[in-house]
Amino acid sequence: IVEAVRKLRLEGKKPRKVLFTGVDCGNQDFIIQLIKSYQLENDFEFQGFIPRSKLEEIFSYAYITLFPSVLGPTNLPPLEALALGCPAVIATPSSYNLDKLKGLLVISEDSVCEWAKVLDIDFEVTSPDHNQILEYIESIEKNNSEKLFEILRKNKLCTQNN
């Protein structure tokens, strides 16, 4: 994300301001130093852990939520953002059919050009379809429940009726 903002600045374009949230897992100092070395301090803000009530407020005025992690498509932040009406961009090695969700853009995790495109102040996003997002979340819950029961049945920890 830092490299994407740098790319936009080098091209003379204006990026959107980036708000980093979440607990520091050890790389925040590196990211801050990188931002300082590129003289991009005005383009970034760090808020750390955000309480639920404040997070909902942020999603209500955020233009877009960026989730560059490749941990999986069912992580909560992008789904929460979509459910609250904030478009989201995620990085994933394969789309898991997520590209069919209105308001969600799936891009390559290591493409500075793609991340720069969505951070460009002139980039327009599609608003999420609340009902479609809820259906997707329900399908995840159903699939995960079915997989859980399959594992439990296989290990004889529950019967078909459970």
mmCIF file of C-alpha atoms in Angstrom, residues 2-3 6 16 30 33 39 61 65 71 84 87 94 96 111 120 124 138 144 153 161:
data_model
loop_
_atom_site.group_PDB
_atom_site.id
_atom_site.type_symbol
_atom_site.label_atom_id
_atom_site.label_comp_id
_atom_site.label_asym_id
_atom_site.label_seq_id
_atom_site.Cartn_x
_atom_site.Cartn_y
_atom_site.Cartn_z
ATOM 1 C CA VAL A 2 2.861 2.355 0.824
ATOM 2 C CA GLU A 3 4.490 1.592 -2.528
ATOM 3 C CA ARG A 6 4.425 6.435 -3.570
ATOM 4 C CA ARG A 16 -6.646 8.824 -0.968
ATOM 5 C CA PHE A 30 9.174 -0.636 9.502
ATOM 6 C CA GLN A 33 10.095 4.349 8.553
ATOM 7 C CA GLN A 39 8.086 11.668 2.690
ATOM 8 C CA TYR A 61 -17.406 7.432 5.928
ATOM 9 C CA THR A 65 -11.581 -0.721 2.624
ATOM 10 C CA LEU A 71 -4.991 -15.182 4.590
ATOM 11 C CA LEU A 84 -21.944 -1.781 6.361
ATOM 12 C CA PRO A 87 -16.763 -1.149 -0.872
ATOM 13 C CA SER A 94 -7.617 -17.131 -6.309
ATOM 14 C CA TYR A 96 -13.185 -17.988 -4.667
ATOM 15 C CA SER A 111 0.644 -5.633 -7.880
ATOM 16 C CA ASP A 120 -6.134 7.095 -6.910
ATOM 17 C CA GLU A 124 -14.674 5.168 -8.695
ATOM 18 C CA GLU A 138 -24.816 -17.071 5.004
ATOM 19 C CA ASN A 144 -18.321 -24.085 7.228
ATOM 20 C CA ARG A 153 -19.322 -37.391 11.876
ATOM 21 C CA ASN A 161 -29.302 -36.005 13.430
#
